[in-house]
Each structure stands twice: as structure tokens, then as C-alpha cells.
Amino acid sequence: MNALKKTVLILIVLIFVSLGAGILSTQTPLFQAAIGNCAKADSDAGSTPITQPNAGSQTTMSKTEMQQFLYDNAASRTISKKDGIDYVTNSTSTLVLVNKQRELDSSYVPPDLVKAPVEFSFCGSSPKQEMRKVAADALGQLFASAKQEGIELKAVSGYRSYQSQRAIFNAYARTHGEEEANTFSAHPGQSEHQTGLAMDVSSASVHYRLEDRYGDTKEGKWLKAHAAEFGFIVRYEKGKETETGYMYEPWHVRYVGVDPAKEIQKSGITLEVYLARF
């Protein structure tokens, strides 16, 4: 087998592993070179059409219902210790708080995963295209609004199983050491991606990579400014690393619902601080 055929075969294998198991980082130059410009091809090949944004379609609660919802989902009321580990007890709530101190059970799989009706930064089908339905619908509206304003967004990585997260963290730990990996990657059970409520977003301006500088692009700025209108927050803000436990990630948006998202954005606080209020 000549060198060219070997190179092509290696690229095919790496892409298959990446899309199927979510192990290969989308930030690696090899992955970026491999995917090329296939985002448009994937969209043209049959992605669910993006719905037009419609603020009136958002489900709303009365003030009393919202107060009860917040009370029921307070951080202090949604935790249970088992074998020395604190597990969340409201896994299916849109306000579930998952971090390094609050874990999802290894068996948890969101009950209503669907493919998000948006364009992706990669070809083919993958669990990374999925979110819980309420979050997927809201993401479709967010992306449609961005498109109307001339802002190009692509989804990079959504749902991730406990097993996939374990493989990802172990790979990072082998490469960077566990201490450094802890600053930017979650242990299995501690990842918001397992909730089905999170999506990593990027744009051509940063070659669809997940980088800090995305927050300084027009797309990253638009995302931060408008995410709350559709129920999303930029989950890991700059300067909030001590509260969230993770480094700044301007690409990582998390669905919490419109009212909570607007309050979190207005107050400039983290989800941890918000849910500690109730």
C-alpha cells in the first residue's frame, strides 16, 4: 500500500472513531483537515429544516409556578450521597446542576433525545448531534435568529454518554496529565453533555474549533448577547472558573429555560450561584 493510500485510510479510521464515539477532539488539526467543508454537505443532505424564531412559542410559567419550580430545583434540595459521591436527584429537570461536586448516575440517558435541527461542523450522523427535545427546538430557533442577522453558527458537540465522556477524559489525562485535564475536561458523570441540555457551538471564523478567542469574534459576541432569549446561557464564563470549576468556554451553551437564562444573564452570575438562592 503506497503512502497516499495509507494516509487516506488513517483519516477515514480517525473520522469514524471521532463521530461514533466522540473520542477525537474537534480541536485537533488532523480532524479539522479531515472534515474540510462537509458542514454544508451534511446540511444539504437532509438536516431537519430550521424553524423561524417565535418568542410566543416558548413555554412560560406563572410567577407562582416558576417560584415553586425554582424551589424544587434548588441546589441544596437536589442532591443525594451514595458511596461517598453526591448524585443529583433531578436529572431530567432543565435546571439540573452538574459539576465536579454533583454527578449524574452512570446509567442516566436523557429520555427524549432528538437530532437538533441545525447545521453541524462535521459530516454524517453521530450522537453528538442530539439534545433533549426542548433544548434542540430552542437551539433551532437560536440558530435561525442568528442566520437572519447574518451570523453563521455551527453545532459541534451535544449529547455525550457517560462511557464516551470517560474515554475522552482518559485520553486527555494521558496526553496532558490528570491535573491539567481536570481544568478543561469533565470526569464521567460530571459533564453537562450527558444531560442532553448542552451544545458546543463554533463558526468558520475560528475554523469550527473550540477556542477562547471565539468569545472575541462577532459570532461569539452575538451568541453571548442573544442566547438567553432562547433559554440558553454561556455556561463557563471568564472570571468564574472558581465557581464553575472549569476554564472559560465561550462556545459551550446550556439550556435552562428563558426566564432563568435571562435572570442569570442580567445578574452576571453562574448557574451555581443562581440555584443557591432558592
Coordinates of C-alpha atoms in Angstrom, one line a residue:
M1 CA 0.0 0.0 0.0
N2 CA 1.6 3.3 -1.0
A3 CA 1.9 6.3 1.3
L4 CA -1.1 8.2 -0.1
K5 CA -3.5 5.2 0.4
K6 CA -2.2 4.7 3.9
T7 CA -2.8 8.4 4.8
V8 CA -6.4 8.3 3.4
L9 CA -7.1 5.1 5.3
I10 CA -5.8 6.6 8.6
L11 CA -8.0 9.7 8.1
I12 CA -11.1 7.5 7.4
V13 CA -10.5 5.5 10.6
L14 CA -10.0 8.6 12.7
I15 CA -13.1 10.3 11.4
F16 CA -15.2 7.1 12.1
V17 CA -13.9 6.9 15.7
S18 CA -14.5 10.6 16.2
L19 CA -18.1 10.7 15.0
G20 CA -19.1 7.3 16.5
A21 CA -17.5 7.6 20.0
G22 CA -16.7 11.3 20.4
I23 CA -13.2 10.5 21.4
L24 CA -11.1 12.5 19.0
S25 CA -11.2 16.2 19.8
T26 CA -12.6 18.5 17.2
Q27 CA -9.8 20.9 18.0
T28 CA -7.0 18.7 16.6
P29 CA -5.5 19.9 13.3
L30 CA -5.8 16.4 11.8
F31 CA -9.6 16.3 12.5
Q32 CA -10.0 19.8 11.0
A33 CA -8.1 18.8 7.9
A34 CA -10.2 15.7 7.6
I35 CA -13.6 17.3 7.8
G36 CA -12.9 20.0 5.3
N37 CA -16.1 21.8 4.1
C38 CA -18.5 19.0 4.7
A39 CA -20.8 21.0 7.1
K40 CA -22.7 22.3 4.1
A41 CA -22.9 18.9 2.5
D42 CA -24.4 17.5 5.8
S43 CA -26.9 20.2 5.9
D44 CA -27.9 19.8 2.3
A45 CA -28.2 16.0 2.7
G46 CA -31.3 16.2 4.9
S47 CA -30.9 18.0 8.2
T48 CA -34.2 19.0 9.8
P49 CA -35.2 22.4 8.5
I50 CA -34.6 25.2 10.9
T51 CA -37.8 26.8 12.3
Q52 CA -38.1 30.5 12.4
P53 CA -37.7 32.1 15.8
N54 CA -41.0 32.8 17.6
A55 CA -40.9 34.1 21.1
G56 CA -44.5 33.3 21.6
S57 CA -43.8 29.6 21.2
Q58 CA -41.7 29.5 24.4
T59 CA -43.4 27.6 27.2
T60 CA -44.0 30.0 30.1
M61 CA -45.0 29.5 33.7
S62 CA -47.0 31.7 36.0
K63 CA -45.0 33.5 38.7
T64 CA -46.2 31.1 41.3
E65 CA -45.3 28.1 39.2
M66 CA -41.9 29.4 38.5
Q67 CA -41.2 30.1 42.2
Q68 CA -42.2 26.5 43.0
F69 CA -40.1 25.2 40.1
L70 CA -37.0 27.1 41.3
Y71 CA -37.6 26.0 44.9
D72 CA -37.9 22.3 43.9
N73 CA -34.7 22.6 41.8
A74 CA -32.5 24.4 44.4
A75 CA -29.0 23.0 44.7
S76 CA -29.5 22.1 48.3
R77 CA -32.6 20.0 47.6
T78 CA -31.5 18.1 44.6
I79 CA -28.5 16.0 45.9
S80 CA -28.2 12.6 47.5
K81 CA -25.0 11.0 48.7
K82 CA -24.2 7.4 47.7
D83 CA -20.9 5.6 48.4
G84 CA -19.3 8.9 49.2
I85 CA -20.4 10.6 45.9
D86 CA -23.1 13.4 45.6
Y87 CA -25.5 12.5 42.9
V88 CA -28.2 14.8 41.5
T89 CA -31.8 13.8 42.1
N90 CA -33.3 15.9 39.4
S91 CA -31.6 14.5 36.3
T92 CA -34.5 15.2 33.9
S93 CA -35.0 18.8 35.0
T94 CA -33.9 21.7 32.7
L95 CA -32.3 23.2 35.8
V96 CA -30.2 20.2 36.8
L97 CA -26.9 21.3 38.2
V98 CA -24.0 19.1 37.2
N99 CA -20.4 19.9 38.1
K100 CA -17.4 18.4 39.9
Q101 CA -19.3 18.1 43.1
R102 CA -22.6 16.9 41.7
E103 CA -22.7 13.9 39.4
L104 CA -25.1 12.1 37.1
D105 CA -25.5 8.4 37.5
S106 CA -23.5 6.3 35.0
S107 CA -26.8 4.8 33.7
Y108 CA -28.5 8.1 33.0
V109 CA -29.6 8.7 29.4
P110 CA -32.0 11.5 28.7
P111 CA -35.4 10.1 27.8
D112 CA -36.2 12.4 24.8
L113 CA -33.0 12.8 22.7
V114 CA -33.6 14.1 19.2
K115 CA -31.3 15.4 16.5
A116 CA -31.0 19.2 16.8
P117 CA -32.5 20.9 13.7
V118 CA -29.3 22.9 13.0
E119 CA -26.2 22.7 10.8
F120 CA -23.2 20.9 12.1
S121 CA -19.5 21.3 11.7
F122 CA -19.0 17.7 10.6
C123 CA -20.4 15.1 8.2
G124 CA -22.5 12.1 8.9
S125 CA -24.6 11.0 11.9
S126 CA -23.5 11.0 15.5
P127 CA -24.9 11.1 19.0
K128 CA -23.2 14.4 19.2
Q129 CA -26.0 15.9 17.1
E130 CA -28.6 15.1 19.7
M131 CA -30.1 17.1 22.6
R132 CA -33.2 16.8 24.6
K133 CA -36.2 17.9 22.6
V134 CA -36.9 21.2 24.4
A135 CA -33.3 22.2 24.1
A136 CA -33.0 21.0 20.5
D137 CA -36.1 23.1 19.5
A138 CA -34.7 26.1 21.3
L139 CA -31.3 25.7 19.6
G140 CA -33.0 25.6 16.2
Q141 CA -34.7 28.9 17.0
L142 CA -31.4 30.4 18.2
F143 CA -29.6 29.4 15.1
A144 CA -32.4 30.6 12.8
S145 CA -32.3 34.0 14.5
A146 CA -28.5 34.2 14.1
K147 CA -28.8 33.3 10.4
Q148 CA -31.4 36.1 9.9
E149 CA -28.9 38.6 11.3
G150 CA -26.0 37.3 9.1
I151 CA -24.4 35.3 11.9
E152 CA -23.1 31.9 10.9
L153 CA -23.2 29.3 13.7
K154 CA -22.5 25.5 13.5
A155 CA -23.1 22.9 16.2
V156 CA -20.0 20.9 17.2
S157 CA -20.9 18.6 20.1
G158 CA -24.1 18.0 22.0
Y159 CA -25.1 14.8 23.9
R160 CA -22.3 12.7 25.2
S161 CA -22.8 9.4 27.1
Y162 CA -21.1 8.5 30.4
Q163 CA -19.0 6.0 28.5
S164 CA -17.9 8.5 25.8
Q165 CA -17.0 11.1 28.4
R166 CA -14.9 8.5 30.3
A167 CA -13.0 7.8 27.1
I168 CA -12.5 11.5 26.4
F169 CA -11.2 12.3 29.8
N170 CA -8.9 9.4 29.9
A171 CA -7.4 10.4 26.6
Y172 CA -6.8 13.9 27.8
A173 CA -5.3 12.7 31.0
R174 CA -2.9 10.5 29.1
T175 CA -1.8 13.5 27.0
H176 CA -1.9 16.4 29.4
G177 CA -1.8 14.7 32.8
E178 CA -4.8 14.3 35.0
E179 CA -4.3 17.6 36.9
E180 CA -4.4 19.7 33.7
A181 CA -7.2 17.7 32.2
N182 CA -9.3 18.5 35.2
T183 CA -9.3 22.2 34.3
F184 CA -10.9 21.7 30.9
S185 CA -12.5 18.3 30.7
A186 CA -15.1 16.6 32.9
H187 CA -14.8 13.3 34.6
P188 CA -17.6 10.9 33.5
G189 CA -20.8 11.8 35.4
Q190 CA -19.7 15.4 35.8
S191 CA -20.3 16.5 32.2
E192 CA -23.2 18.7 31.2
H193 CA -23.2 17.0 27.8
Q194 CA -24.6 13.9 29.5
T195 CA -27.7 15.9 30.4
G196 CA -28.6 16.5 26.8
L197 CA -29.1 20.2 27.5
A198 CA -25.7 21.5 26.3
M199 CA -24.2 22.1 22.9
D200 CA -20.7 23.3 21.8
V201 CA -21.0 25.9 19.1
S202 CA -18.5 27.4 16.7
S203 CA -18.1 29.2 13.4
A204 CA -15.9 29.4 10.3
S205 CA -14.1 32.5 11.8
V206 CA -12.2 30.1 14.1
H207 CA -12.3 27.1 11.7
Y208 CA -15.0 25.4 13.8
R209 CA -12.5 24.9 16.6
L210 CA -13.4 25.3 20.3
E211 CA -11.1 28.1 21.4
D212 CA -11.1 31.0 23.8
R213 CA -10.8 33.6 21.0
Y214 CA -14.3 32.6 19.9
G215 CA -15.6 34.9 22.6
D216 CA -14.0 37.8 20.8
T217 CA -15.5 37.1 17.4
K218 CA -18.7 38.7 16.1
E219 CA -20.3 35.2 16.3
G220 CA -19.2 34.6 19.8
K221 CA -20.3 38.0 20.9
W222 CA -23.7 37.6 19.3
L223 CA -24.1 34.2 20.9
K224 CA -23.4 35.6 24.4
A225 CA -25.8 38.6 23.8
H226 CA -28.7 36.6 22.4
A227 CA -28.5 33.1 23.9
A228 CA -30.8 34.0 26.9
E229 CA -33.7 35.0 24.5
F230 CA -34.0 31.3 23.6
G231 CA -33.3 29.9 27.1
F232 CA -29.5 29.3 26.9
I233 CA -26.6 30.6 28.9
V234 CA -22.9 30.6 28.2
R235 CA -22.2 28.2 31.0
Y236 CA -18.5 28.7 31.7
E237 CA -17.8 32.4 31.7
K238 CA -14.4 34.2 32.0
G239 CA -13.5 35.0 35.6
K240 CA -16.0 32.4 37.0
E241 CA -13.6 29.5 37.0
T242 CA -13.6 29.2 40.8
E243 CA -17.4 28.9 40.9
T244 CA -17.9 26.6 37.9
G245 CA -14.7 24.5 38.3
Y246 CA -13.9 24.9 34.6
M247 CA -11.9 27.2 32.4
Y248 CA -13.6 29.8 30.2
E249 CA -15.6 28.2 27.3
P250 CA -17.4 30.8 25.2
W251 CA -18.6 28.1 22.9
H252 CA -20.5 26.0 25.5
V253 CA -24.2 26.9 25.8
R254 CA -26.6 25.2 28.2
Y255 CA -30.4 25.3 28.1
V256 CA -32.0 26.3 31.3
G257 CA -35.3 27.9 30.1
V258 CA -35.9 31.5 29.1
D259 CA -36.8 33.1 32.4
P260 CA -33.8 31.6 34.3
A261 CA -31.5 32.3 31.4
K262 CA -32.5 36.0 31.3
E263 CA -32.1 36.4 35.1
I264 CA -28.7 34.7 35.0
Q265 CA -27.5 36.9 32.1
K266 CA -28.9 40.1 33.7
S267 CA -27.3 39.4 37.1
G268 CA -24.0 38.2 35.6
I269 CA -23.9 35.1 37.8
T270 CA -23.3 31.4 37.3
L271 CA -25.8 28.6 37.4
E272 CA -24.2 27.6 40.7
V273 CA -24.9 30.9 42.3
Y274 CA -28.4 31.2 40.8
L275 CA -29.6 27.8 42.1
A276 CA -28.1 28.5 45.6
R277 CA -30.5 31.4 46.0
F278 CA -33.6 29.2 46.4

